[in-house]
Amino acid sequence: MTRSFLPSRLFSVPHSDAALAAAQVRALSRQVPVLLLTLSVNALALAYTHHGIAPDWLTLPPIFVMLAIALMRAVVWMRTLRRPVEGEAAFRRLRGTNLSAAVFGTGFSIWAVLLTRYGDVATQMQVLFFLTITMLICLTCLLHLSSAAATVGVVAVPVTLYFVSSGEVLLIVVALNFAGVISVMIFLQMMGYRDFVRLTSLIAENRDLAHTDPLTGLPNRRSFFSKLEQTIAEAGPAGTSFAVGLIDLDGFKPVNDSFGHGAGDEVLIEVGERLDAIMSGIGWVARLGGDEFGVVVEGEHDLDVIGRRICASLRQPYALREVTAQIGASVGFARFPCAAATAAMLVERADHALYHAKDCHRGTAICFAPEHEAQLRSHAVIEQALRSADLETEFSLVYQPIVDVAEDRVDAYEALARWTSPTIGTVSPGDFIVVAERSGLILDVTRALLRRALADMATWPAEVRLSFNLSAHDIASSACRADIMEIVRQSGIAPGRIIFELTETGLMRDLVDGRDALTELKALGVGLALDDFGTGYSSLSYVHKLPITKLKIDRSFVTNICEDTASLNVIRAIIDLCRNLGFDCVVEGVETVEQMLLLRSAGCRFMQGYLLQKPLPRDEIEALGGSRLPVASKPVRQLQPAIA
């Protein structure tokens, strides 16, 4: 038992650390050829000095054999310089090196000792010198091989005993000196190897840290793109397919803001665990940053099924230490090579699909399709036209009244942007606003249109207000907010006559920053409205935290109120909420008399929609005198006595 343990301990290659094995092979690929070259020169010198003294069979054949073996091993290691060896191949290479080092070292030593039988003390001293140099070179060049010290030690002990037993005082002294020097070098080699192992481990840890998200333990953004590039490189020549998915959490910001960053971190950790479980066996997942995750689905799996699994899993409640949180997720997929053939384009198309999911089908998964490609190209054309547009001449505004049905008058006009480009014609606001936001051009558009709207309302009666839409991008920085406030001050319009509308979904991306931005705007004296209320993650827990003065109920609740009692009940609840919090409440999308009657019976006072009036240009507003109801609002006057 003991006899088998010692060799295995000294000469084995641990199979537990692939990174260390690869690092050892990389280091040895540079050092072993130098070792073999030096040993070959020394062997030639020793054979030359003993030629004619020792028999030819002991000088010529051994040196030719050793030189041939050294040349073959050197060629093998030189190839490793060009083609790095990793994984199981690295372990095999180290095991082979262990064996060849032991055989080569033993053979050299036996050959040298046999040569000492011929010649005088001087030639014997030369052999001992040769052995000393050989072992020192071995220990130096095999610093990164754990068995080098054991190999040299096993060879050095019998050599020392052999020369000590010669009876020659000079040889005995030199042999003992040889043993001492070799012992010190063995110790230094062992220390150097330990330092190499620690350094390799530290480098591996740092590499892991550089490619791992510290919170979730998943691969990070850098690792995601690195592995994606590798996947593309392997899939392209093989003709295989895979898909890239981007996942964005819906409603995560309110959790973070309401319950604290600790709770948010717990949610992110569990999201990572749920995604990792879903992707097990079919791909892998990474955290790209914030509340965004990326997945790679290997092979031809059904993306609709995987997308539904992801969305359903992430919708499940999160049992935190003190509270239970609930969020959702939207997913965008892009398949290789159908959607794109590069990592950047795949991610861009997956991001476009994700944007489409969040904008049209929040909480679902969408795969990039040909129609999305057409939309991308259309948006690219719009962006180019927008970058070269003359905002003062190409853009215009129309105004849709917000009607006070209790007093039968116009309370405010909402400014709506219109764009007619000389190169691409009329562009829908639903298209150019999206492009402007994603390209960063929205700030220039907002400034130009706000100046135009404030100039137009200079002729309106003092009791009529302006409702103007701001993008979340418009209030994202203090510099942008400062520009908006300065435009208001320079207009000469009383700030109290201005209402800035912001969408609920835009504010929910960062509730804390959004609240601070709104507070700064409100200090100017303007009103603030939360637009499209009910389309996002509406929550009574955050509405009262925002410094808003008005809620606008999205038109989606109005469409079916005549048939759907639940929609009407939701509207009643929101109206009651506004009344209790002191907000005004506007219902959008009123298109029939029946809808208006039901809303009026529910306590709604302010309405907007085509039943009351479609958007009007500035000239028609001035012709009406600003506050008078247009002709299209006759149903309000006719029905007013019946609903008073």
XYZ file of C-alpha atoms in Angstrom:
644
model
C 0.000 0.000 0.000
C 2.796 2.381 0.937
C 4.859 1.494 -2.138
C 1.979 2.431 -4.484
C 1.083 5.599 -2.611
C 4.437 7.370 -2.890
C 4.850 7.227 -6.687
C 1.224 8.163 -7.256
C 1.572 11.138 -4.938
C 4.808 12.356 -6.482
C 4.163 11.753 -10.183
C 0.392 11.957 -10.629
C -1.413 14.837 -12.387
C -4.384 16.156 -10.329
C -7.502 16.015 -12.494
C -9.501 18.600 -10.552
C -8.185 21.877 -11.957
C -8.473 22.223 -15.735
C -7.396 25.888 -15.651
C -4.175 24.991 -13.826
C -3.420 22.156 -16.256
C -3.901 24.470 -19.259
C -1.651 27.100 -17.640
C 1.046 24.469 -16.982
C 0.984 23.341 -20.605
C 1.207 26.935 -21.838
C 4.263 27.576 -19.638
C 5.961 24.266 -20.518
C 5.429 24.829 -24.247
C 7.971 27.648 -24.021
C 10.346 26.012 -21.533
C 10.614 22.370 -22.615
C 12.150 23.127 -26.065
C 14.825 25.212 -24.303
C 15.436 22.345 -21.881
C 15.771 19.778 -24.678
C 18.146 22.008 -26.649
C 20.401 22.571 -23.625
C 20.439 18.896 -22.697
C 21.300 17.961 -26.282
C 24.282 20.333 -26.327
C 25.508 19.021 -22.960
C 25.098 15.401 -24.090
C 27.038 16.078 -27.280
C 29.839 17.660 -25.248
C 29.953 14.672 -22.890
C 29.951 12.171 -25.762
C 32.700 14.108 -27.532
C 35.029 14.119 -24.491
C 34.533 10.381 -23.946
C 34.835 9.376 -27.603
C 37.976 7.251 -27.918
C 38.103 6.674 -24.166
C 34.861 4.773 -23.743
C 33.686 2.103 -26.205
C 31.940 3.380 -29.333
C 28.731 1.514 -28.452
C 28.523 3.624 -25.264
C 29.133 7.009 -26.893
C 27.644 6.996 -30.396
C 24.333 5.027 -30.355
C 23.060 6.502 -27.053
C 23.694 10.059 -28.170
C 21.903 9.505 -31.497
C 18.908 7.956 -29.725
C 18.728 10.768 -27.177
C 19.043 13.460 -29.847
C 16.268 11.855 -31.914
C 13.944 11.667 -28.900
C 14.755 15.266 -27.930
C 14.009 16.474 -31.470
C 10.642 14.687 -31.598
C 9.579 16.030 -28.186
C 10.686 19.554 -29.137
C 8.552 19.452 -32.307
C 5.524 18.344 -30.263
C 5.952 21.224 -27.831
C 6.593 23.769 -30.571
C 3.228 22.869 -32.112
C 1.575 23.566 -28.751
C 2.776 27.169 -29.010
C 0.608 27.633 -32.111
C -2.322 25.488 -30.975
C -2.998 25.857 -27.224
C -4.000 22.652 -25.438
C -6.842 22.714 -22.907
C -9.248 20.363 -21.152
C -8.583 16.632 -21.216
C -5.817 17.100 -23.792
C -3.894 19.222 -21.277
C -4.095 16.474 -18.654
C -2.879 13.908 -21.187
C 0.028 16.159 -22.166
C 1.069 16.605 -18.525
C 0.898 12.870 -17.850
C 3.035 12.226 -20.922
C 5.516 14.888 -19.821
C 5.756 13.332 -16.366
C 6.548 9.960 -17.880
C 9.015 11.257 -20.485
C 10.810 13.416 -17.894
C 11.272 10.426 -15.607
C 12.441 8.132 -18.434
C 14.630 10.775 -20.059
C 16.216 11.859 -16.762
C 16.856 8.317 -15.654
C 18.330 7.370 -19.035
C 20.645 10.394 -19.059
C 21.856 9.623 -15.557
C 22.496 5.910 -16.211
C 24.382 6.767 -19.405
C 26.528 9.327 -17.601
C 27.296 6.962 -14.710
C 28.333 4.203 -17.145
C 30.790 6.630 -18.756
C 32.569 7.142 -15.384
C 33.975 3.588 -15.652
C 36.339 4.902 -18.302
C 38.939 7.607 -17.869
C 40.531 9.250 -14.866
C 39.236 11.399 -12.010
C 39.063 14.450 -14.297
C 36.642 12.756 -16.688
C 34.614 11.522 -13.719
C 34.456 15.115 -12.466
C 33.222 16.157 -15.888
C 30.398 13.592 -15.681
C 29.399 14.883 -12.255
C 29.498 18.441 -13.588
C 27.319 17.324 -16.523
C 24.807 15.757 -14.159
C 24.730 18.871 -11.969
C 24.070 21.159 -14.943
C 21.471 18.740 -16.317
C 19.491 18.599 -13.095
C 19.689 22.356 -12.529
C 18.362 22.966 -16.029
C 15.585 20.421 -15.466
C 14.507 22.073 -12.235
C 14.571 25.524 -13.836
C 12.767 24.650 -17.048
C 10.265 22.333 -15.361
C 9.388 24.845 -12.663
C 5.671 24.559 -13.554
C 5.618 20.738 -13.441
C 4.764 19.389 -10.006
C 6.725 16.145 -10.481
C 10.011 17.805 -11.525
C 11.368 17.960 -7.972
C 10.466 14.325 -7.328
C 12.043 13.181 -10.617
C 15.307 15.016 -9.956
C 15.369 13.860 -6.318
C 14.855 10.209 -7.229
C 17.735 10.416 -9.740
C 20.063 12.549 -7.588
C 20.081 10.204 -4.552
C 21.608 7.107 -6.269
C 24.026 9.312 -8.238
C 25.275 10.874 -5.015
C 25.637 7.473 -3.335
C 27.500 6.145 -6.358
C 30.120 8.891 -6.311
C 30.451 8.857 -2.524
C 31.153 5.126 -2.658
C 34.011 5.688 -5.142
C 36.529 6.300 -2.309
C 38.039 9.316 -4.101
C 38.105 12.208 -1.648
C 37.706 14.814 -4.366
C 34.724 12.996 -5.880
C 33.138 12.541 -2.453
C 33.424 16.270 -1.650
C 32.071 17.305 -5.038
C 29.265 14.722 -4.801
C 28.196 16.027 -1.391
C 28.315 19.567 -2.751
C 26.228 18.358 -5.698
C 23.674 16.859 -3.305
C 23.466 20.098 -1.314
C 22.990 22.303 -4.381
C 20.380 19.964 -5.859
C 18.493 19.873 -2.515
C 18.326 23.690 -2.383
C 17.165 23.843 -6.000
C 14.518 21.195 -5.344
C 13.224 23.291 -2.447
C 13.170 26.434 -4.591
C 11.411 24.563 -7.409
C 8.693 23.372 -5.020
C 8.213 26.907 -3.666
C 8.082 28.320 -7.188
C 5.507 25.729 -8.211
C 3.312 26.599 -5.214
C 3.502 30.293 -6.134
C 2.585 29.420 -9.720
C -0.455 27.464 -8.529
C -1.587 30.351 -6.309
C -1.049 32.885 -9.106
C -2.953 30.715 -11.586
C -5.794 30.339 -9.106
C -5.876 34.104 -8.523
C -5.911 34.811 -12.256
C -8.745 32.304 -12.720
C -10.721 33.915 -9.882
C -10.221 37.390 -11.357
C -11.266 36.106 -14.771
C -14.366 34.557 -13.252
C -15.149 37.809 -11.451
C -14.701 39.755 -14.676
C -17.197 37.479 -16.440
C -19.654 36.838 -13.604
C -22.440 38.982 -12.215
C -21.626 39.298 -8.488
C -25.284 39.439 -7.393
C -26.835 36.497 -9.251
C -23.723 34.444 -10.017
C -24.774 34.319 -13.680
C -22.504 35.283 -16.592
C -22.406 39.052 -17.001
C -22.764 41.223 -20.108
C -19.137 40.757 -21.172
C -19.393 36.996 -20.803
C -22.743 36.965 -22.635
C -21.304 38.607 -25.743
C -18.116 36.530 -25.580
C -20.065 33.261 -25.411
C -22.474 34.525 -28.070
C -19.574 35.194 -30.452
C -18.248 31.706 -29.751
C -21.687 30.176 -30.349
C -21.949 31.976 -33.693
C -18.458 30.801 -34.684
C -19.454 27.194 -33.983
C -22.985 27.340 -35.408
C -22.053 29.041 -38.689
C -19.815 26.301 -40.172
C -21.999 23.556 -38.684
C -25.165 25.026 -40.212
C -27.035 24.869 -36.901
C -29.511 27.345 -35.461
C -30.038 28.986 -32.096
C -31.887 32.000 -30.699
C -30.956 35.018 -28.599
C -33.516 36.302 -26.118
C -33.627 39.556 -24.151
C -35.771 39.693 -21.012
C -36.859 42.913 -19.341
C -38.695 42.856 -16.023
C -41.991 44.759 -15.891
C -42.780 46.430 -12.589
C -39.367 45.856 -11.000
C -38.720 49.545 -10.287
C -41.736 49.925 -7.982
C -40.528 46.911 -5.978
C -37.087 48.451 -5.673
C -38.461 51.872 -4.762
C -41.213 50.693 -2.416
C -39.430 47.918 -0.517
C -35.786 48.953 -0.846
C -32.760 47.786 -2.813
C -32.331 44.741 -0.594
C -35.729 43.449 -1.654
C -34.909 44.307 -5.265
C -31.697 42.287 -5.034
C -33.625 39.310 -3.650
C -36.011 39.489 -6.592
C -33.145 39.636 -9.091
C -31.436 36.640 -7.483
C -34.626 34.590 -7.673
C -35.271 35.717 -11.245
C -31.808 34.422 -12.123
C -32.525 31.092 -10.429
C -35.878 30.688 -12.204
C -34.377 31.497 -15.595
C -31.431 29.176 -14.985
C -33.859 26.349 -14.185
C -35.910 27.011 -17.337
C -32.816 27.116 -19.569
C -31.275 23.959 -18.096
C -30.621 21.544 -20.934
C -31.701 23.928 -23.696
C -29.325 26.876 -23.331
C -27.920 29.358 -20.841
C -28.757 32.688 -19.221
C -26.836 35.851 -18.296
C -27.608 39.057 -16.457
C -26.895 41.984 -18.755
C -27.392 44.713 -16.160
C -30.126 46.239 -14.023
C -33.308 44.232 -14.537
C -32.344 42.973 -18.007
C -31.364 39.367 -18.667
C -30.222 37.574 -21.807
C -30.639 33.953 -22.842
C -29.322 31.794 -25.646
C -31.621 28.946 -26.695
C -29.590 26.254 -28.425
C -31.103 24.279 -31.292
C -34.549 24.425 -32.870
C -36.689 24.706 -29.741
C -40.152 26.283 -29.890
C -39.546 29.884 -28.844
C -43.245 30.556 -28.217
C -43.341 27.759 -25.640
C -40.098 28.887 -23.986
C -41.263 32.504 -23.984
C -44.546 31.589 -22.308
C -42.684 29.512 -19.709
C -40.376 32.431 -18.922
C -43.209 34.965 -18.630
C -45.370 32.610 -16.541
C -42.500 31.720 -14.221
C -41.436 35.323 -13.619
C -45.051 36.359 -12.935
C -45.219 34.045 -9.923
C -45.043 35.866 -6.538
C -41.666 36.445 -4.886
C -41.710 35.621 -1.178
C -39.200 38.048 0.290
C -38.173 38.252 3.926
C -40.790 40.811 4.916
C -43.154 41.172 1.952
C -44.389 39.386 -1.132
C -43.631 41.060 -4.458
C -45.038 40.426 -7.905
C -43.622 41.524 -11.223
C -43.841 40.468 -14.845
C -41.533 40.130 -17.812
C -41.458 40.795 -21.533
C -39.220 38.817 -23.883
C -37.828 39.465 -27.348
C -36.235 36.674 -29.413
C -34.114 36.708 -32.573
C -33.036 33.488 -34.292
C -29.664 32.801 -35.919
C -29.122 32.929 -38.853
C -32.641 33.933 -40.001
C -32.781 37.268 -38.166
C -29.069 38.111 -38.284
C -25.625 36.524 -38.534
C -23.616 38.678 -36.097
C -23.818 39.086 -32.350
C -24.514 42.825 -32.515
C -27.304 42.451 -35.080
C -28.870 39.498 -33.246
C -29.025 41.487 -30.024
C -30.343 44.545 -31.867
C -33.158 42.515 -33.399
C -33.967 40.768 -30.145
C -34.096 44.213 -28.536
C -36.479 45.407 -31.254
C -38.731 42.409 -30.612
C -38.568 43.145 -26.877
C -39.477 46.794 -27.464
C -42.418 45.647 -29.584
C -43.515 43.247 -26.817
C -43.370 45.958 -24.151
C -45.139 48.476 -26.351
C -47.927 46.273 -27.738
C -48.091 43.032 -25.765
C -46.518 43.721 -22.376
C -45.867 40.587 -20.377
C -45.485 38.333 -23.428
C -42.706 37.004 -25.661
C -42.285 38.029 -29.302
C -39.885 36.606 -31.865
C -38.322 38.919 -34.436
C -40.219 38.457 -37.707
C -40.043 39.816 -41.278
C -42.564 42.532 -40.442
C -40.241 43.714 -37.693
C -37.446 43.899 -40.256
C -39.651 46.153 -42.366
C -40.401 48.267 -39.309
C -36.695 48.540 -38.480
C -35.947 49.748 -41.978
C -38.870 52.165 -41.814
C -37.611 53.522 -38.503
C -34.119 53.889 -39.951
C -35.557 55.979 -42.806
C -37.573 58.044 -40.327
C -34.512 58.619 -38.158
C -32.464 59.859 -41.116
C -35.267 62.211 -42.142
C -35.706 63.375 -38.564
C -32.017 64.170 -38.179
C -32.133 66.491 -41.173
C -35.621 67.896 -40.511
C -36.356 71.593 -40.104
C -38.386 71.359 -36.898
C -39.803 74.857 -37.265
C -41.350 74.324 -40.704
C -41.974 70.580 -40.974
C -43.651 70.071 -37.600
C -47.031 71.427 -36.619
C -49.516 71.107 -33.762
C -53.200 70.336 -33.531
C -55.224 70.662 -30.346
C -57.878 68.336 -28.968
C -60.169 69.819 -26.305
C -60.562 68.366 -22.834
C -64.178 69.176 -22.021
C -65.717 69.966 -18.649
C -69.116 68.343 -19.260
C -70.509 69.722 -15.982
C -69.948 73.344 -17.037
C -70.277 72.729 -20.784
C -66.920 74.336 -21.651
C -63.387 73.593 -22.803
C -61.093 73.194 -19.819
C -57.852 72.675 -21.769
C -56.464 71.788 -25.161
C -54.010 68.915 -25.534
C -51.250 69.682 -28.043
C -50.670 66.827 -30.495
C -47.643 66.789 -32.812
C -47.861 66.309 -36.572
C -44.972 65.904 -39.012
C -44.926 66.183 -42.777
C -41.464 65.484 -44.140
C -40.521 66.788 -47.611
C -38.680 63.509 -48.272
C -40.917 60.781 -46.791
C -44.269 62.552 -46.474
C -46.651 62.444 -43.516
C -45.305 60.397 -40.590
C -47.522 59.042 -37.824
C -46.778 60.310 -34.295
C -46.732 56.675 -33.180
C -43.718 56.189 -35.452
C -41.702 59.381 -35.203
C -42.053 59.744 -31.419
C -40.746 56.205 -30.908
C -37.822 56.898 -33.244
C -37.138 60.266 -31.625
C -37.035 58.694 -28.167
C -34.759 55.830 -29.166
C -32.387 58.095 -31.115
C -32.213 60.860 -28.502
C -33.767 63.434 -30.871
C -36.885 63.773 -28.735
C -35.334 66.598 -26.719
C -34.965 68.836 -29.786
C -38.499 67.998 -30.934
C -39.950 68.757 -27.493
C -38.228 72.133 -27.231
C -39.402 73.263 -30.664
C -43.003 72.101 -30.156
C -43.284 73.524 -26.642
C -42.252 76.970 -27.903
C -44.824 76.646 -30.706
C -47.636 75.587 -28.340
C -46.943 78.377 -25.853
C -46.940 80.926 -28.669
C -50.264 79.571 -29.983
C -52.005 79.778 -26.615
C -51.160 83.448 -26.234
C -54.517 84.271 -27.912
C -56.579 81.857 -25.795
C -58.806 83.041 -22.933
C -57.054 83.065 -19.583
C -59.219 80.248 -18.197
C -58.204 77.778 -20.951
C -55.128 75.706 -20.238
C -52.578 73.863 -22.392
C -51.897 70.163 -21.900
C -48.488 69.237 -23.332
C -46.939 65.750 -23.507
C -43.418 65.179 -22.222
C -41.394 62.051 -22.755
C -39.621 60.391 -19.845
C -36.448 61.217 -21.797
C -37.347 64.931 -21.603
C -37.114 64.971 -17.827
C -34.300 62.426 -17.454
C -31.611 65.028 -16.759
C -31.537 68.271 -14.839
C -30.242 70.083 -17.946
C -33.290 69.021 -19.969
C -35.662 70.058 -17.198
C -33.889 73.398 -16.937
C -34.426 73.993 -20.677
C -38.140 73.201 -20.390
C -38.593 75.525 -17.409
C -36.690 78.310 -19.155
C -38.934 78.016 -22.239
C -41.984 78.380 -19.959
C -40.532 81.455 -18.243
C -39.614 83.139 -21.534
C -43.104 82.545 -22.997
C -44.790 84.923 -20.556
C -47.588 82.372 -20.034
C -48.632 81.825 -16.425
C -47.226 78.399 -15.378
C -50.569 77.571 -13.766
C -52.152 77.424 -17.230
C -49.763 74.662 -18.347
C -50.204 70.958 -17.666
C -47.368 68.573 -18.510
C -48.500 65.020 -19.277
C -46.225 62.020 -18.749
C -47.081 58.400 -19.392
C -47.360 55.991 -16.521
C -45.057 53.441 -18.182
C -42.375 56.079 -18.732
C -42.386 57.163 -15.089
C -42.371 53.600 -13.804
C -38.957 52.931 -15.324
C -37.529 54.780 -12.343
C -40.073 55.932 -9.812
C -37.638 57.727 -7.501
C -35.936 59.770 -10.237
C -39.296 60.398 -11.919
C -40.801 61.691 -8.671
C -37.837 64.010 -8.095
C -38.076 65.348 -11.657
C -41.821 65.993 -11.327
C -41.293 67.739 -7.997
C -38.805 70.080 -9.655
C -41.253 70.871 -12.473
C -44.147 71.376 -10.079
C -42.100 73.950 -8.161
C -42.361 76.088 -11.302
C -46.145 76.191 -10.788
C -47.261 73.945 -13.650
C -49.802 71.136 -13.360
C -48.772 67.503 -13.841
C -50.899 64.743 -15.351
C -50.322 61.002 -15.406
C -51.325 59.902 -18.907
C -52.582 56.462 -20.043
C -53.307 55.501 -16.441
C -54.079 51.793 -16.144
C -51.950 50.557 -19.053
C -48.878 49.857 -16.946
C -48.348 48.545 -13.443
C -50.907 50.837 -11.845
C -50.708 50.763 -8.097
C -52.421 52.853 -5.464
C -49.218 52.470 -3.437
C -47.261 54.799 -5.724
C -49.843 57.210 -7.180
C -50.068 59.259 -3.996
C -46.250 59.508 -3.912
C -46.130 61.449 -7.181
C -46.686 65.221 -7.171
C -49.377 64.977 -9.869
C -52.578 66.981 -10.159
C -54.473 64.918 -12.737
C -55.002 61.344 -13.912
C -55.979 60.504 -17.486
C -57.720 57.137 -17.779
C -56.603 55.261 -20.881
C -59.117 54.825 -23.709
C -58.812 51.021 -23.467
C -61.105 51.122 -20.417
C -63.766 53.103 -22.275
C -64.111 50.969 -25.411
C -66.320 48.283 -23.875
C -67.932 50.001 -20.881
C -71.397 49.657 -22.415
C -71.026 45.855 -22.440
C -68.386 45.261 -19.769
C -69.422 46.155 -16.224
C -65.895 45.454 -14.940
C -64.400 48.257 -17.075
C -66.988 50.709 -15.779
C -66.290 49.628 -12.196
C -62.565 50.203 -12.725
C -63.278 53.703 -13.984
C -65.529 54.388 -10.960
C -62.728 53.218 -8.640
C -60.172 55.497 -10.327
C -62.558 58.469 -10.177
C -63.076 57.829 -6.459
C -59.307 57.598 -6.020
C -58.828 60.951 -7.731
C -61.572 62.541 -5.636
C -59.999 61.288 -2.390
C -56.494 62.400 -3.400
C -57.658 65.760 -4.757
C -56.795 65.018 -8.410
C -58.753 65.931 -11.519
C -59.679 62.911 -13.612
C -59.935 62.877 -17.423
C -61.342 59.942 -19.382
C -59.912 59.565 -22.888
C -61.439 57.943 -25.961
C -65.102 58.951 -25.531
C -66.683 58.244 -28.921
C -70.390 57.529 -28.340
C -73.224 59.217 -26.470
C -73.830 56.004 -24.500
C -70.261 56.024 -23.258
C -70.557 59.652 -22.221
C -73.796 59.019 -20.314
C -72.316 56.083 -18.409
C -69.170 58.035 -17.566
C -71.218 61.015 -16.410
C -73.306 58.749 -14.192
C -70.073 57.351 -12.749
C -69.090 60.859 -11.660
C -66.728 61.737 -14.516
C -66.535 65.462 -15.166
C -63.670 65.837 -17.673
C -63.752 63.941 -20.964
C -61.808 63.832 -24.213
C -62.601 62.055 -27.446
C -63.966 62.265 -30.985
C -67.563 62.509 -29.726
C -66.649 65.853 -28.224
C -64.182 67.042 -30.856
C -61.390 65.784 -33.056
C -58.028 67.629 -32.912
C -58.168 71.129 -34.391
C -55.474 73.369 -35.930
C -54.589 76.662 -34.281
C -56.655 78.781 -36.683
C -59.893 76.957 -35.842
C -59.203 77.275 -32.127
C -58.821 81.032 -32.542
C -62.029 81.203 -34.610
C -63.936 79.501 -31.784
C -62.651 81.968 -29.245
C -60.738 79.334 -27.347
C -63.190 78.304 -24.653
C -66.445 77.838 -26.623
C -67.450 74.270 -27.353
C -67.058 73.308 -31.011
C -70.027 72.153 -33.066
C -69.110 68.511 -32.525
C -69.796 68.954 -28.792
C -73.523 69.598 -29.237
C -74.362 66.255 -27.566
C -72.959 67.684 -24.349
C -75.283 70.696 -24.469
C -78.271 68.704 -25.602
C -77.911 66.082 -22.881
C -76.766 68.407 -20.126
C -80.254 68.945 -18.619
C -80.893 65.228 -18.556
C -77.692 64.454 -16.693
C -77.458 67.534 -14.491
